[in-house]
mmCIF file of C-alpha atoms in Angstrom:
data_model
loop_
_atom_site.group_PDB
_atom_site.id
_atom_site.type_symbol
_atom_site.label_atom_id
_atom_site.label_comp_id
_atom_site.label_asym_id
_atom_site.label_seq_id
_atom_site.Cartn_x
_atom_site.Cartn_y
_atom_site.Cartn_z
ATOM 1 C CA UNK V 1 25.562 -41.908 -44.386
ATOM 2 C CA UNK V 2 25.797 -39.258 -47.015
ATOM 3 C CA UNK V 3 23.359 -36.917 -48.462
ATOM 4 C CA UNK V 4 22.510 -39.111 -51.500
ATOM 5 C CA UNK V 5 21.936 -42.301 -49.368
ATOM 6 C CA UNK V 6 25.624 -43.572 -49.698
ATOM 7 C CA UNK V 7 27.094 -45.655 -47.015
ATOM 8 C CA UNK V 8 30.103 -47.601 -46.532
ATOM 9 C CA UNK V 9 30.165 -51.278 -47.346
ATOM 10 C CA UNK V 10 31.184 -52.711 -44.089
ATOM 11 C CA UNK V 11 28.490 -50.667 -42.278
ATOM 12 C CA UNK V 12 25.911 -51.816 -44.744
ATOM 13 C CA UNK V 13 26.909 -55.519 -44.444
ATOM 14 C CA UNK V 14 26.724 -55.291 -40.473
ATOM 15 C CA UNK V 15 23.470 -53.581 -40.501
ATOM 16 C CA UNK V 16 21.952 -56.034 -43.136
ATOM 17 C CA UNK V 17 23.067 -58.867 -40.748
ATOM 18 C CA UNK V 18 25.186 -60.616 -43.627
ATOM 19 C CA UNK V 19 28.083 -60.965 -40.908
ATOM 20 C CA UNK V 20 28.116 -60.897 -37.148
ATOM 21 C CA UNK V 21 30.491 -57.872 -36.509
ATOM 22 C CA UNK V 22 31.661 -54.783 -38.529
ATOM 23 C CA UNK V 23 35.272 -55.827 -38.326
ATOM 24 C CA UNK V 24 34.153 -59.151 -40.066
ATOM 25 C CA UNK V 25 32.485 -57.196 -42.703
ATOM 26 C CA UNK V 26 35.625 -55.037 -43.180
ATOM 27 C CA UNK V 27 37.740 -58.414 -43.588
ATOM 28 C CA UNK V 28 35.273 -59.642 -46.055
ATOM 29 C CA UNK V 29 35.405 -56.512 -48.357
ATOM 30 C CA UNK V 30 39.165 -56.301 -47.930
ATOM 31 C CA UNK V 31 39.640 -59.984 -49.034
ATOM 32 C CA UNK V 32 37.779 -59.236 -52.250
ATOM 33 C CA UNK V 33 34.983 -61.455 -51.509
ATOM 34 C CA UNK V 34 32.329 -58.551 -52.160
ATOM 35 C CA UNK V 35 31.339 -57.244 -55.546
ATOM 36 C CA UNK V 36 29.370 -54.093 -56.218
ATOM 37 C CA UNK V 37 27.797 -54.114 -59.532
ATOM 38 C CA UNK V 38 30.179 -56.982 -60.823
ATOM 39 C CA UNK V 39 33.251 -54.956 -59.751
ATOM 40 C CA UNK V 40 35.344 -56.473 -57.141
ATOM 41 C CA UNK V 41 36.184 -54.243 -54.265
ATOM 42 C CA UNK V 42 39.022 -54.342 -51.826
ATOM 43 C CA UNK V 43 38.185 -51.407 -49.299
ATOM 44 C CA UNK V 44 35.853 -51.498 -46.417
ATOM 45 C CA UNK V 45 35.230 -47.886 -46.988
ATOM 46 C CA UNK V 46 33.757 -48.431 -50.422
ATOM 47 C CA UNK V 47 30.456 -46.496 -50.654
ATOM 48 C CA UNK V 48 27.259 -48.152 -51.741
ATOM 49 C CA UNK V 49 23.750 -46.615 -52.374
ATOM 50 C CA UNK V 50 20.325 -47.786 -53.051
ATOM 51 C CA UNK V 51 20.246 -49.602 -56.461
ATOM 52 C CA UNK V 52 23.646 -51.353 -56.142
ATOM 53 C CA UNK V 53 23.782 -55.187 -56.732
ATOM 54 C CA UNK V 54 26.219 -56.960 -54.302
ATOM 55 C CA UNK V 55 27.663 -60.424 -54.694
ATOM 56 C CA UNK V 56 28.981 -61.718 -51.604
ATOM 57 C CA UNK V 57 31.139 -65.021 -51.434
ATOM 58 C CA UNK V 58 30.718 -66.667 -48.007
ATOM 59 C CA UNK V 59 32.178 -70.013 -47.146
ATOM 60 C CA UNK V 60 29.790 -72.347 -48.826
ATOM 61 C CA UNK V 61 27.475 -70.099 -50.608
ATOM 62 C CA UNK V 62 27.283 -67.140 -52.852
ATOM 63 C CA UNK V 63 24.690 -64.346 -52.034
ATOM 64 C CA UNK V 64 23.346 -61.743 -54.620
ATOM 65 C CA UNK V 65 21.463 -58.792 -53.063
ATOM 66 C CA UNK V 66 20.085 -55.581 -54.420
ATOM 67 C CA UNK V 67 20.477 -52.705 -52.014
ATOM 68 C CA UNK V 68 16.928 -51.128 -51.247
ATOM 69 C CA UNK V 69 17.899 -48.813 -48.364
ATOM 70 C CA UNK V 70 20.788 -47.654 -46.278
ATOM 71 C CA UNK V 71 20.908 -48.775 -42.850
ATOM 72 C CA UNK V 72 20.629 -46.563 -39.664
ATOM 73 C CA UNK V 73 21.256 -49.339 -37.060
ATOM 74 C CA UNK V 74 21.858 -52.924 -36.597
ATOM 75 C CA UNK V 75 18.236 -53.955 -35.861
ATOM 76 C CA UNK V 76 16.227 -57.023 -35.648
ATOM 77 C CA UNK V 77 16.309 -59.615 -38.528
ATOM 78 C CA UNK V 78 12.860 -58.382 -39.851
ATOM 79 C CA UNK V 79 14.160 -55.004 -39.943
ATOM 80 C CA UNK V 80 17.377 -56.002 -41.512
ATOM 81 C CA UNK V 81 15.635 -57.865 -44.586
ATOM 82 C CA UNK V 82 13.984 -54.217 -45.647
ATOM 83 C CA UNK V 83 17.471 -53.179 -46.440
ATOM 84 C CA UNK V 84 17.759 -55.679 -49.396
ATOM 85 C CA UNK V 85 15.982 -57.831 -52.142
ATOM 86 C CA UNK V 86 17.494 -61.371 -52.200
ATOM 87 C CA UNK V 87 18.417 -62.090 -55.921
ATOM 88 C CA UNK V 88 20.300 -65.402 -55.030
ATOM 89 C CA UNK V 89 19.518 -67.981 -57.669
ATOM 90 C CA UNK V 90 17.745 -71.081 -56.010
ATOM 91 C CA UNK V 91 19.955 -74.039 -55.791
ATOM 92 C CA UNK V 92 19.546 -76.657 -58.597
ATOM 93 C CA UNK V 93 17.494 -79.780 -57.620
ATOM 94 C CA UNK V 94 20.603 -82.278 -58.052
ATOM 95 C CA UNK V 95 23.074 -79.912 -56.411
ATOM 96 C CA UNK V 96 22.363 -80.536 -52.762
ATOM 97 C CA UNK V 97 25.389 -80.399 -50.311
ATOM 98 C CA UNK V 98 27.221 -83.534 -50.238
ATOM 99 C CA UNK V 99 26.454 -86.061 -47.394
ATOM 100 C CA UNK V 100 28.426 -85.996 -44.253
ATOM 101 C CA UNK V 101 31.793 -87.477 -44.799
ATOM 102 C CA UNK V 102 32.832 -90.618 -42.732
ATOM 103 C CA UNK V 103 35.508 -90.001 -40.077
ATOM 104 C CA UNK V 104 38.921 -90.133 -41.238
ATOM 105 C CA UNK V 105 40.040 -92.615 -38.376
ATOM 106 C CA UNK V 106 38.492 -95.909 -37.690
ATOM 107 C CA UNK V 107 36.993 -96.053 -34.057
ATOM 108 C CA UNK V 108 39.530 -96.613 -31.442
ATOM 109 C CA UNK V 109 42.365 -95.522 -33.940
ATOM 110 C CA UNK V 110 42.435 -92.023 -32.553
ATOM 111 C CA UNK V 111 43.862 -90.653 -29.381
ATOM 112 C CA UNK V 112 44.540 -93.466 -26.768
ATOM 113 C CA UNK V 113 41.957 -93.933 -23.893
ATOM 114 C CA UNK V 114 43.025 -93.701 -20.198
ATOM 115 C CA UNK V 115 42.993 -97.632 -20.355
ATOM 116 C CA UNK V 116 45.560 -97.712 -23.206
ATOM 117 C CA UNK V 117 47.725 -95.215 -21.616
ATOM 118 C CA UNK V 118 47.896 -97.406 -18.472
ATOM 119 C CA UNK V 119 48.492 -100.510 -20.560
ATOM 120 C CA UNK V 120 51.302 -98.572 -22.277
ATOM 121 C CA UNK V 121 52.859 -97.560 -18.935
ATOM 122 C CA UNK V 122 52.793 -101.249 -17.465
ATOM 123 C CA UNK V 123 54.393 -102.365 -20.682
ATOM 124 C CA UNK V 124 57.117 -99.790 -20.494
ATOM 125 C CA UNK V 125 57.620 -100.591 -16.689
ATOM 126 C CA UNK V 126 56.730 -97.198 -15.686
ATOM 127 C CA UNK V 127 54.221 -97.985 -13.027
#
């Protein structure tokens, strides 16, 4: 951490428990899925400081965090929550996740069972 409270974005994401590992945090930043003060970054070494606003695009959600402090270590979740203020807008009432999709195959139309394989072997005469 620098003298003015600056810290690498990959370390901060790891310490704030946004991702499970620092290498995942680096990949997230390099993929351009993190914005700092509305500017897209593409380096894991990008320096952030308290007051910066991060927009993080994860698989199915977008997180907006204001950095309150630089991290010293990856501590418990309660300690990690002290590093940021969550500015993520609440979900709209009618925009809940869609219900689970039906399976693509009908029951029994997937991989053959042991009984089915034996019947095929008998039909082929491979017993």
